[in-house]
Coordinates of C-alpha atoms and ligand atoms in Angstrom, one line a residue:
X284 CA -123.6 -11.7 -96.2
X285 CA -121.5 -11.4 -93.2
X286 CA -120.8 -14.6 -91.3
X287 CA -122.1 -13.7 -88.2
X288 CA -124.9 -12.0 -89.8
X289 CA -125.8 -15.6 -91.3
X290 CA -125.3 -18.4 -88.3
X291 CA -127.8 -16.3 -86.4
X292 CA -130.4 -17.1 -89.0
X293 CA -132.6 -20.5 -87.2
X294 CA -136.0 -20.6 -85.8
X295 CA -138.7 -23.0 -86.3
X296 CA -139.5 -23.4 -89.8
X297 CA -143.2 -21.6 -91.6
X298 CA -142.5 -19.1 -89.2
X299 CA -141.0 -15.7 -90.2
X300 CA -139.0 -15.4 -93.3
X301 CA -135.7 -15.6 -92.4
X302 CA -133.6 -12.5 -92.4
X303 CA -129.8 -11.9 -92.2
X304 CA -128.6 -10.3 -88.5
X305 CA -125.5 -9.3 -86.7
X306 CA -122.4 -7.6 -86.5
X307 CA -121.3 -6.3 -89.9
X308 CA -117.8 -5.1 -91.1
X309 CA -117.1 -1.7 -92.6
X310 CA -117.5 -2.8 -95.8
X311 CA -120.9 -4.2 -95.2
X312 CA -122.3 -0.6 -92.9
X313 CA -121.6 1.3 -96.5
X314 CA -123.7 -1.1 -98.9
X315 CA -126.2 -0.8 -96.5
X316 CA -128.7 1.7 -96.3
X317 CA -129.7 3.4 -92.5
X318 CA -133.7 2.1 -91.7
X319 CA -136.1 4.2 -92.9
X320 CA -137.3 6.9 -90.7
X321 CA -140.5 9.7 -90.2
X322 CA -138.9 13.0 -90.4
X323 CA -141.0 14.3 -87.4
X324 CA -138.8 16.6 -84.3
X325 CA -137.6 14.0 -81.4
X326 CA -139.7 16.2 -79.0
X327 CA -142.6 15.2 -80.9
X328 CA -141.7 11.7 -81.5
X329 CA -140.7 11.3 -77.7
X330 CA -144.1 12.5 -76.8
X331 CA -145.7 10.3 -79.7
X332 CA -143.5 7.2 -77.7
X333 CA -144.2 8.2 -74.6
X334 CA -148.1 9.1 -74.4
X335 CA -149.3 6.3 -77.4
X336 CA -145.9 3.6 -78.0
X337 CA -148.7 1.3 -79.0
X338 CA -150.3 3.6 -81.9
X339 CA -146.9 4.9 -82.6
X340 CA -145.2 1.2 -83.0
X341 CA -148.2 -0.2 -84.9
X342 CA -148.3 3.1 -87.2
X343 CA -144.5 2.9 -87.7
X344 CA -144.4 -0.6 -88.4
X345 CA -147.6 -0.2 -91.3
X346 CA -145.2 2.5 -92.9
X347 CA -141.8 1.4 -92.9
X348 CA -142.1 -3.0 -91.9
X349 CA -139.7 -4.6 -89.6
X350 CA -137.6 -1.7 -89.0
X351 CA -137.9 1.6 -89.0
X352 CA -135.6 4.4 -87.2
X353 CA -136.6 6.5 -84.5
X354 CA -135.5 9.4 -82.3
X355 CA -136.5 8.7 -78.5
X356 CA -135.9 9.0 -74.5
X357 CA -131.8 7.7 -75.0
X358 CA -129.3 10.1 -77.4
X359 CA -128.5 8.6 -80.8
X360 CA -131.0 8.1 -83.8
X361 CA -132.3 4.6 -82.5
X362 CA -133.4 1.5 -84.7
X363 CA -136.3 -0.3 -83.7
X364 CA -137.0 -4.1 -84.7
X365 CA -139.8 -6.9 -84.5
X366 CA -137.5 -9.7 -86.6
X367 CA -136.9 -12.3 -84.6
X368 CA -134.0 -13.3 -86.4
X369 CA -132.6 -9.6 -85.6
X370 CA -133.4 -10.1 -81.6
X371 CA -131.9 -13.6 -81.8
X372 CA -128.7 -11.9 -83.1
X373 CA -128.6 -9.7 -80.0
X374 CA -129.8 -11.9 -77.2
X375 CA -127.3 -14.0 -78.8
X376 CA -123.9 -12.1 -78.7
X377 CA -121.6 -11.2 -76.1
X378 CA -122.7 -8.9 -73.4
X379 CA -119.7 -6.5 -74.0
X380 CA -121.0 -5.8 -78.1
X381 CA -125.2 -5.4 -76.4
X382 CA -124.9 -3.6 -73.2
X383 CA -128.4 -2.5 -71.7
X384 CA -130.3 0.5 -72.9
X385 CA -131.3 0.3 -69.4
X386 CA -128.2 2.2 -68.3
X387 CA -129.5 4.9 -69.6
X388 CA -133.7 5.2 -69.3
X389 CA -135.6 7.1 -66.8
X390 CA -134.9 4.1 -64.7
X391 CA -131.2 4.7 -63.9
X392 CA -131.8 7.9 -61.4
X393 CA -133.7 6.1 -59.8
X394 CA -132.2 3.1 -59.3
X395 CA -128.6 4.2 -59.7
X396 CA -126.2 3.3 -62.2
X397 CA -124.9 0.6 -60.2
X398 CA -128.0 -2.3 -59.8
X399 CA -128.3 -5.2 -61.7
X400 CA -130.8 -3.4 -63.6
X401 CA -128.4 -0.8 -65.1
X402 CA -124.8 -1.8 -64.4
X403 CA -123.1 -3.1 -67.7
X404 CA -119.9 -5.1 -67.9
X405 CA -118.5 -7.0 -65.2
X406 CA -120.4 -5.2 -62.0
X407 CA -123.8 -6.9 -63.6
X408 CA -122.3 -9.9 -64.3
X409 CA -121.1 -10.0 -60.8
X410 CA -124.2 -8.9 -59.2
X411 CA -126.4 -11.2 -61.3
X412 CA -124.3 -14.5 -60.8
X413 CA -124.8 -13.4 -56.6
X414 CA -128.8 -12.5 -57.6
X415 CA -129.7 -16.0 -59.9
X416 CA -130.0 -18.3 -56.9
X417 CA -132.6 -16.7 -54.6
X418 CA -134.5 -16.1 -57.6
X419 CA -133.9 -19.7 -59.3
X420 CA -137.2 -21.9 -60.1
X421 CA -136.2 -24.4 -56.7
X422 CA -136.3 -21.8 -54.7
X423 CA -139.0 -20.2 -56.1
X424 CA -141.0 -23.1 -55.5
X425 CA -140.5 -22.3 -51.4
X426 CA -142.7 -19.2 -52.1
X427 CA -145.7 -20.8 -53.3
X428 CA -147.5 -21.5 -50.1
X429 CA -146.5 -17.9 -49.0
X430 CA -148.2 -16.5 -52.6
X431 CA -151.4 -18.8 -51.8
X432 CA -152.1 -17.1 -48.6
X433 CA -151.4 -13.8 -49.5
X434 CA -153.6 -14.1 -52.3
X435 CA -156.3 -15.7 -50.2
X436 CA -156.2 -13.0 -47.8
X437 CA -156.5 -10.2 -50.6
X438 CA -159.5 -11.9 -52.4
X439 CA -161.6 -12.6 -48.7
X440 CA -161.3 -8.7 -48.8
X441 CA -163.1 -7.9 -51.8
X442 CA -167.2 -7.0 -52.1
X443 CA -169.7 -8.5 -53.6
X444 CA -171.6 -6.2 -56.8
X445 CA -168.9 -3.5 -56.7
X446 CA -166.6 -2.7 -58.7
X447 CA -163.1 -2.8 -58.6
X448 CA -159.3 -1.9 -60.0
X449 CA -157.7 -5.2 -60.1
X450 CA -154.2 -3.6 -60.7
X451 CA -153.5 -2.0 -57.1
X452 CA -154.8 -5.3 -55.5
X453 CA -152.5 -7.6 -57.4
X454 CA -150.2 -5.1 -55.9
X455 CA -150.4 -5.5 -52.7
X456 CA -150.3 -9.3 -53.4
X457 CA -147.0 -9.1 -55.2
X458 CA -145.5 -6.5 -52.8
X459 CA -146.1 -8.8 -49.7
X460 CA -144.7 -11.4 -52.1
X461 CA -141.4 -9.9 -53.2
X462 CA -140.7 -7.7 -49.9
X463 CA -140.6 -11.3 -48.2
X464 CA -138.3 -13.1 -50.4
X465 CA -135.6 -10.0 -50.3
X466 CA -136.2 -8.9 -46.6
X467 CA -136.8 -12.7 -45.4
X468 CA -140.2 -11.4 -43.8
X469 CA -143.2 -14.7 -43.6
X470 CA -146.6 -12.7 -44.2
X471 CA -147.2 -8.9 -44.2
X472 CA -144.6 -6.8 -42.4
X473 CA -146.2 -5.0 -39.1
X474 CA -146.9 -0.9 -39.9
X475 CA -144.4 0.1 -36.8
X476 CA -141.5 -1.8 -38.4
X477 CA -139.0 0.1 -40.8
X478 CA -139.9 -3.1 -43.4
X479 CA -143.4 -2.1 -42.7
X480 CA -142.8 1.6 -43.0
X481 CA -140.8 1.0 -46.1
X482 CA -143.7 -1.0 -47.6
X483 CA -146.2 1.9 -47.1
X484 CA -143.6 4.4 -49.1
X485 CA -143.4 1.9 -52.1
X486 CA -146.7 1.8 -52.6
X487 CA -146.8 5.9 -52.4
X488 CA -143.9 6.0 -54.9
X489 CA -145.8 3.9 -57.6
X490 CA -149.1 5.2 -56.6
X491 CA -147.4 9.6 -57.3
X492 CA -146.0 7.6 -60.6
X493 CA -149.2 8.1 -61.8
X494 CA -149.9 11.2 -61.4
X495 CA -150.3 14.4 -63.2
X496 CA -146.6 15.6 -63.9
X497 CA -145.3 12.5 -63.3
X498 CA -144.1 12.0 -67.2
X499 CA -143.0 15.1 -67.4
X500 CA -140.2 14.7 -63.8
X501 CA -139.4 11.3 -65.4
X502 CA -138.0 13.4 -68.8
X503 CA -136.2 15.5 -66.6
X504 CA -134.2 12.9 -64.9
X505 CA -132.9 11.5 -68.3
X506 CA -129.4 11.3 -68.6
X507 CA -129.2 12.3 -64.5
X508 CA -127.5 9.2 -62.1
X509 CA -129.5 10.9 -59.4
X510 CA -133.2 11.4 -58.8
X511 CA -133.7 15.0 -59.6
X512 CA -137.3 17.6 -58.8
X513 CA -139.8 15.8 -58.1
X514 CA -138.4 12.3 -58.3
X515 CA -136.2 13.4 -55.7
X516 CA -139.2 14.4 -53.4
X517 CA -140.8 10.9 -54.2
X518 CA -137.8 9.0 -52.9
X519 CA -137.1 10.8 -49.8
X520 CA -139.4 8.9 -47.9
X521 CA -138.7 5.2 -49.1
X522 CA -134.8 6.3 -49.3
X523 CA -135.3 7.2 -45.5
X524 CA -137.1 3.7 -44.9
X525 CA -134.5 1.8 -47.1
X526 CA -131.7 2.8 -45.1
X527 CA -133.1 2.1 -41.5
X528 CA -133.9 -1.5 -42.8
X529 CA -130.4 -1.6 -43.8
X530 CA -129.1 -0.2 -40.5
X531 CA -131.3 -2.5 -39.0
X532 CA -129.8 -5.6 -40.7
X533 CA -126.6 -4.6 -40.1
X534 CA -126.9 -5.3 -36.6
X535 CA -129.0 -7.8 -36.5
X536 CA -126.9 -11.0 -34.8
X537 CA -128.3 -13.6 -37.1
X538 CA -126.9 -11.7 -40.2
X539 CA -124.6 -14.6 -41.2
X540 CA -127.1 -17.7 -41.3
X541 CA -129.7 -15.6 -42.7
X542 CA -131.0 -16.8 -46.0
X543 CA -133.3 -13.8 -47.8
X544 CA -131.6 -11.6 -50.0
X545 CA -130.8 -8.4 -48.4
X546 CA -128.9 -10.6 -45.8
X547 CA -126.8 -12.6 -49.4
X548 CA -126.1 -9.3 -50.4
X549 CA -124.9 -7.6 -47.2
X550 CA -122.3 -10.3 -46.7
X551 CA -121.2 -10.7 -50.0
X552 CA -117.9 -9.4 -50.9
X553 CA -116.3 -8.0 -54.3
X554 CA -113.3 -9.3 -56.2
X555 CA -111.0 -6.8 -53.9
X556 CA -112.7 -8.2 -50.8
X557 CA -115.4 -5.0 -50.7
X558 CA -118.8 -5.2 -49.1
X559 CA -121.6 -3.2 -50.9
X560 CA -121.8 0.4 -49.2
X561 CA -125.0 1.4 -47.8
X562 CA -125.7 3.4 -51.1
X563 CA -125.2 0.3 -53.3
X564 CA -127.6 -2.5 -51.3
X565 CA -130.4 0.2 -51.8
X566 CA -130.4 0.9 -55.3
X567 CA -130.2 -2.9 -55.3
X568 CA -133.3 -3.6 -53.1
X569 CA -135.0 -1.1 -54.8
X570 CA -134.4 -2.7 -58.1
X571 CA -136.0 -5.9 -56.9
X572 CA -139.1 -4.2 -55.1
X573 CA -139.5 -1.8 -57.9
X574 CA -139.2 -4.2 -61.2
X575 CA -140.2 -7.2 -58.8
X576 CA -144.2 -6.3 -57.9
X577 CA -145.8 -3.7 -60.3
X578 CA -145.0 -5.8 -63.4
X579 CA -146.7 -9.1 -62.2
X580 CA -149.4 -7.0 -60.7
X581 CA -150.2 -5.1 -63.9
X582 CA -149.2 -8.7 -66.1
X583 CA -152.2 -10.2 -63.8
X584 CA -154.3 -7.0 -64.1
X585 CA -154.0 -7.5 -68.1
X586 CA -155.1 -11.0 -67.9
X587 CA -158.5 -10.5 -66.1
X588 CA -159.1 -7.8 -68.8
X589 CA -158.9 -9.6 -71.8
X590 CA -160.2 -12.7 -69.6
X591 CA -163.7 -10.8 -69.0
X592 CA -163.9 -9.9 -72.3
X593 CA -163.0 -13.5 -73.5
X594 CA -166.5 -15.9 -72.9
X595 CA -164.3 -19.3 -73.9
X596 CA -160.9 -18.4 -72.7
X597 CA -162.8 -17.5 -69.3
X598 CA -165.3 -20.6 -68.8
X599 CA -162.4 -22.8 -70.2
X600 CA -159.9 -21.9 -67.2
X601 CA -163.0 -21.6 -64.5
X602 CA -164.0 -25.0 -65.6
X603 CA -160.3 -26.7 -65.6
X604 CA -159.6 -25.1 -62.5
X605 CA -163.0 -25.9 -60.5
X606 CA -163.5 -29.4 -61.8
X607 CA -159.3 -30.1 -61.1
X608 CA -159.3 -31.5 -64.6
X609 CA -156.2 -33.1 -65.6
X610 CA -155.3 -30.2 -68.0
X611 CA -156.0 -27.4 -65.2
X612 CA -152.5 -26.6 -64.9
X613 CA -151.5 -26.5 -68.6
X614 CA -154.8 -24.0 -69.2
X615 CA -153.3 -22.0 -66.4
X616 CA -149.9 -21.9 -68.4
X617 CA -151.9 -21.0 -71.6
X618 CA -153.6 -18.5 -70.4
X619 CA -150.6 -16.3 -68.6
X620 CA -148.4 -17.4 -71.9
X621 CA -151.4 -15.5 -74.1
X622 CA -151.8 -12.6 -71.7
X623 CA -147.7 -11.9 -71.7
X624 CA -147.9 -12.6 -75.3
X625 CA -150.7 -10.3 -76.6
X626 CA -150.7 -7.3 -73.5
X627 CA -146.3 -7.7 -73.0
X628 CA -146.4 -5.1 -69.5
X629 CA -143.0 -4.1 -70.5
X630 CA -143.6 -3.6 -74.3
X631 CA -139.9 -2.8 -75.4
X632 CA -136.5 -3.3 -74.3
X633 CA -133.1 -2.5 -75.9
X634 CA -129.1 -2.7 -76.2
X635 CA -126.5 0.0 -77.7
X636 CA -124.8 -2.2 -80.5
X637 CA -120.5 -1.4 -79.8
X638 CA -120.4 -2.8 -83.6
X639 CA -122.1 -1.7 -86.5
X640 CA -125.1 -4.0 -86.8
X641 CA -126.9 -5.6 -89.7
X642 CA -130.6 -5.5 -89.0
X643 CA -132.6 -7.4 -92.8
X644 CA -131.7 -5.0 -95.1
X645 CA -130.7 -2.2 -93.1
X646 CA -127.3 -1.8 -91.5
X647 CA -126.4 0.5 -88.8
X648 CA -122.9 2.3 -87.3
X649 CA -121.6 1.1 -83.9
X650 CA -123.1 2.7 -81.0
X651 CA -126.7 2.7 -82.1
X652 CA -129.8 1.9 -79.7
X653 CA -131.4 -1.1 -80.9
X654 CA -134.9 -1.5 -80.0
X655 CA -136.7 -4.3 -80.0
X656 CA -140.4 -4.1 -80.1
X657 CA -142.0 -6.9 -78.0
X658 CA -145.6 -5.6 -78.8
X659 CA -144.6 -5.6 -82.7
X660 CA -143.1 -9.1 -82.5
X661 CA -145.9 -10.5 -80.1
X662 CA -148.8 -9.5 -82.9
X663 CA -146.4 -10.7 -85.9
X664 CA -149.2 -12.3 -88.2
X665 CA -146.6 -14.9 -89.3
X666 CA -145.6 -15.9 -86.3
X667 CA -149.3 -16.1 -84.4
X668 CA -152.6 -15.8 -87.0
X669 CA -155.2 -13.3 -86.3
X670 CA -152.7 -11.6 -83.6
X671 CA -155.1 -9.1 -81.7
X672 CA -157.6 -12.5 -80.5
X673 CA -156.8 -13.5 -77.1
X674 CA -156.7 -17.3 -77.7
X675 CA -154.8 -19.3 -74.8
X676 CA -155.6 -22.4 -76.8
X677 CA -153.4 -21.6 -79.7
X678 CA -150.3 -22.7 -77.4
X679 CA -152.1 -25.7 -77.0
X680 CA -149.7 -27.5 -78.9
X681 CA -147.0 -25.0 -79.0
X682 CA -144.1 -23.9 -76.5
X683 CA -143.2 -20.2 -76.7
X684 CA -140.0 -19.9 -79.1
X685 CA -137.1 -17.9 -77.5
X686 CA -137.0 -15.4 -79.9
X687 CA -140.4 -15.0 -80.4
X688 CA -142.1 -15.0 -77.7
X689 CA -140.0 -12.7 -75.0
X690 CA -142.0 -10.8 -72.4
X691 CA -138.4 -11.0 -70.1
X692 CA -136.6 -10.1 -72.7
X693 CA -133.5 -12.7 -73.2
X694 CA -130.0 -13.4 -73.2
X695 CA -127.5 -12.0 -70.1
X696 CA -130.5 -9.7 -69.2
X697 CA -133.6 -11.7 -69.6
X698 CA -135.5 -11.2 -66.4
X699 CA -134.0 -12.1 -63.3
X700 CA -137.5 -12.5 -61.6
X701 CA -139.1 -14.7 -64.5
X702 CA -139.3 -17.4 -62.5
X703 CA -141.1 -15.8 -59.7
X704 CA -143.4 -13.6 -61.6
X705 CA -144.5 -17.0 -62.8
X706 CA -145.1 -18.8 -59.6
X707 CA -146.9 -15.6 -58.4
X708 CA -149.0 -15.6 -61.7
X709 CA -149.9 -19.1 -61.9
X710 CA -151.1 -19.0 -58.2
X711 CA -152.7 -15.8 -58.3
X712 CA -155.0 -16.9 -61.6
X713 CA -156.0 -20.5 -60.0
X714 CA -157.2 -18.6 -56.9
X715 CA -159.4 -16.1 -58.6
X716 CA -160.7 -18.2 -61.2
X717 CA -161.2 -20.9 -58.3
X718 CA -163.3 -18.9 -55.9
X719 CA -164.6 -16.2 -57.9
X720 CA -166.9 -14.8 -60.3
X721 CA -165.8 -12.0 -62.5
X722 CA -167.4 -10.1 -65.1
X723 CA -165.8 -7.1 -67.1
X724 CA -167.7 -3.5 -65.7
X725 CA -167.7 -2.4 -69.8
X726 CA -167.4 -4.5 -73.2
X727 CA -164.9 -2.1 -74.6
X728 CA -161.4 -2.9 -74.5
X729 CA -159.4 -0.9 -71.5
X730 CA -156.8 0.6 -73.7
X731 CA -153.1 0.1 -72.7
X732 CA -151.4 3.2 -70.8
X733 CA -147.5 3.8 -70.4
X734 CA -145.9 4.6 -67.7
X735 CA -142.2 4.8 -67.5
X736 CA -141.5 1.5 -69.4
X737 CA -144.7 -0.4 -68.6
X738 CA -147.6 -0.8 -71.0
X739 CA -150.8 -1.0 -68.3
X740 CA -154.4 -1.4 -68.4
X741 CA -155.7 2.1 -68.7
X742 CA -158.0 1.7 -65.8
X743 CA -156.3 -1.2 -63.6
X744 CA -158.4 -3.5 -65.3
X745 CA -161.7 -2.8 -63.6
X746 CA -163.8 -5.9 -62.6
X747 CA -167.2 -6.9 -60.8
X748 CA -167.0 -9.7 -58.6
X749 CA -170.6 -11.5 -58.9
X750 CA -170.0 -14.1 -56.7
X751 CA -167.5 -15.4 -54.1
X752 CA -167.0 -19.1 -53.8
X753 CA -165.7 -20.8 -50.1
Ligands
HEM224 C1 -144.7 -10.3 -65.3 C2 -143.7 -9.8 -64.6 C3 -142.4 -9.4 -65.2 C4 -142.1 -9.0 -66.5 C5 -143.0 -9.0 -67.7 C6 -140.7 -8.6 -66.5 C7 -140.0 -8.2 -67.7 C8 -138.7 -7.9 -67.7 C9 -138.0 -7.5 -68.9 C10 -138.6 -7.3 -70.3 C11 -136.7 -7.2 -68.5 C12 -135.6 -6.7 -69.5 C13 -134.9 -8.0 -70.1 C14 -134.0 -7.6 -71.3 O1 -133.7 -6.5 -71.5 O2 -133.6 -8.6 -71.9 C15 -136.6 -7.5 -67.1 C16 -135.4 -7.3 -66.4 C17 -135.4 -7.5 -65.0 N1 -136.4 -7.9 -64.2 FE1 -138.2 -8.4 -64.7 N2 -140.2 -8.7 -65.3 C18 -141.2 -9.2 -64.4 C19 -141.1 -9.5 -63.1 C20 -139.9 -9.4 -62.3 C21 -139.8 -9.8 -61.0 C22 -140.8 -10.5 -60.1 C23 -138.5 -9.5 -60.6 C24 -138.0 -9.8 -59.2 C25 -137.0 -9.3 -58.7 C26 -137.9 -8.9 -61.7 C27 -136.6 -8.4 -61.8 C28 -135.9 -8.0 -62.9 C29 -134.5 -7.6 -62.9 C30 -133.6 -7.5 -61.7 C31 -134.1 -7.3 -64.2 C32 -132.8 -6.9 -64.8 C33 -132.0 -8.1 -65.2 C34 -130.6 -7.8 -65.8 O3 -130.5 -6.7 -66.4 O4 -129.7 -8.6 -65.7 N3 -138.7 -8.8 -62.8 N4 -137.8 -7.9 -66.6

């Protein structure tokens, strides 16, 4: 066994059985045979991915175990993994020998190939070091009255007795939320403002991202670093909107002392004494709107679903939150830490290896995609017993491991907006479950849909609210 491969081996002990991971020499690539694969088109398998990941993970992972080889939206046959040990060795290495798979989804027209979000090598490093401290948990903290009363004003909205999508009403929550902390705005932006023009096209752009077609212009901007047919049409709006904000900033007098994000950004210089160019700050703001709303929104939507359908997990957190009981907060933390755990919004995430890679018993050559399965690993039977019960309680007495438990993904890429998303969450949850009564509007299970790289509930996770406290 390589030596790498073995000092990547640790994790708490009667969990999974361990299993060798990480870069391997030549030598090692040839004893080692590729992961198994289906022999099935890629068309078909991207379809299979794209329409069902959830059947098609779960089916792969009956067939073939921990890893298994597929063909899918990047070139390259990929390899796709649920080991912990294996994610360990990649969250673990150096960012040069993982970059992000990222670079290359349906994401990167979108947001250009320069944002945190798809930049590898030292432009991401550089952007995230400038990034981490407006979205650190001190200054996150700052937010939470803000998230309160944005949530407060969304809930006073809702009827009594009919029934609602929770989804696009977690969204305007978040969207308020996250275009406050990067524009520097206190409360919703006014309509006649290019902030609150831009926040109107946002919500169009993910609203047109579910519609008919809409899979089918994301495929066709693969491998593009511009938005191309119909994504192109989506964006011209919130492009235009985007840049008037910028324009805006620029000449706003106060640009220097100002403290939100587009303001860090738009003073910040690069190593040769650059600013960012009009082009760069918006695929950067659109990063953060884009990956910073409709996750937590969807993450919160997930949690009322399996909540409604989950008697004790339900009364438990009403009853810790309503009575104040000592433990409210730590069932709060439960209860988000089972939802990311068991409905992951972003189910999978994934590096190209530079080196050729052990993976258990499979090895395979430099430059392969490596996958890693957060939906496989989160319903591990090893690692959490009887995996598809929502059970907050089982972390109880547990903290979520590193590598086994990763809804933001880890290493140099975990999630810059973890912190935030769960502020938002934990506020969000005590005020429903404070002032309001919810029951689910059908026992069956709202089945998980994908859209781009999100795993949401099928129907927004649809509720009734019975009855509306204060
Ligand atoms: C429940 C909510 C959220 C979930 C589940 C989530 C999940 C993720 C995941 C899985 C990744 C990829 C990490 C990896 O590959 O290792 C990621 C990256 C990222 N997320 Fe989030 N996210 C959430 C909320 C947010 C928020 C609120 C923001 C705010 C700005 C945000 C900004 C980002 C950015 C900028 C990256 C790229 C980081 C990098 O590549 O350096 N996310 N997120």
């Amino acid at each position: 066994m390589n030596a790498t491969a073995e000092a990547t081996t640790e994790h708490a002990a009667g969990a999974a059985p361990a299993s060798p991971a990480g870069p391997i020499d030549a030598a090692e690539l040839a004893r080692l045979p590729l992961p198994p694969a289906r022999r099935l088109p890629r068309a078909a398998q991207v379809i299979w991915f794209g329409q069902r990941q959830w059947n098609f993970v779960f089916a792969n992972r009956a067939r073939f175990g921990d890893v298994w080889g597929a063909r899918g939206y990047v070139p390259g046959r990929a390899a796709v993994t649920c080991h912990p040990d294996h994610i360990q060795s990649i969250f673990r290495a150096p960012p040069e020998q993982v970059p992000t798979l990222a670079a290359e989804s349906p994401l990167r027209p979108v947001l250009g190939p320069d944002s945190v979000l798809t930049a590898n090598g030292p432009r991401h490093l550089r952007q995230r070091k400038l990034l981490l401290p407006p979205f650190h948990g001190e200054a996150i903290a700052r937010y939470e009255r803000m998230i309160a009363e944005a949530a407060e004003r969304e809930i006073g909205k809702w009827a009594v007795g009919k029934p609602l999508a929770l989804a696009p009403r977690m969204q305007a929550i978040t969207l308020d939320v996250i275009m406050a902390g990067v524009f520097g705005i206190e409360g919703r932006p006014k309509p006649n403002t290019p902030e609150g023009r831009l926040r109107l096209a946002i919500r169009q752009v993910v609203r047109s991202s579910t519609l008919p077609g809409a899979k089918l212009a994301e495929l066709m901007n693969l491998g593009h670093d511009e938005p191309f047919g119909l994504t192109w049409l989506a964006l011209l709006i919130p492009d235009r909107c985007i840049h008037a904000v910028i324009a805006k900033r620029r000449r706003d007098p106060d640009l220097e002392s100002r403290g939100d994000i587009l303001s860090l950004i738009m003073r910040a210089r690069t190593e040769d004494g650059e600013t960012l160019s009009d082009r760069e700050l918006r695929n950067e703001l659109m990063t953060l709107v884009l990956a910073g709303h409709e996750t937590t929104a969807n993450q919160l939507a997930w949690t009322w679903e399996r909540l409604v359908r989950t008697p004790d997990a339900h009364e438990r957190l009403v009853a810790a939150v309503r009575d104040e009981a000592n433990d409210a907060e730590e069932v709060i933390e439960q209860t988000i830490t089972e939802s990311m755990r068991s409905r992951p919004v972003i189910p999978m995430t994934g590096r190209r290896v530079a080196a050729p890679w052990r993976l258990g018993d499979y090895g395979v050559p430099a430059g392969t995609p490596v996958a890693m399965s957060i939906l496989l690993l989160h319903h591990r039977e090893d690692l959490y017993p009887e995996p598809f019960a929502f059970r907050p309680e089982r972390w109880r007495d547990r903290k979520p491991g590193t590598y086994e438990w990763i809804p933001f993904g880890g290493g140099t890429r975990r999630c810059l907006g973890a912190a935030l998303a769960m502020a938002e969450q934990r506020v969000v949850l005590r005020a429903m479950a404070r002032r309001l009564d919810l029951e689910a509007t059908t026992s069956k299970p709202e089945r998980p849909k994908h859209r781009n790289v999100t795993m949401i509930p099928a129907h927004g996770g649809r509720v009734v609210v019975r009855a509306r406290r204060g």
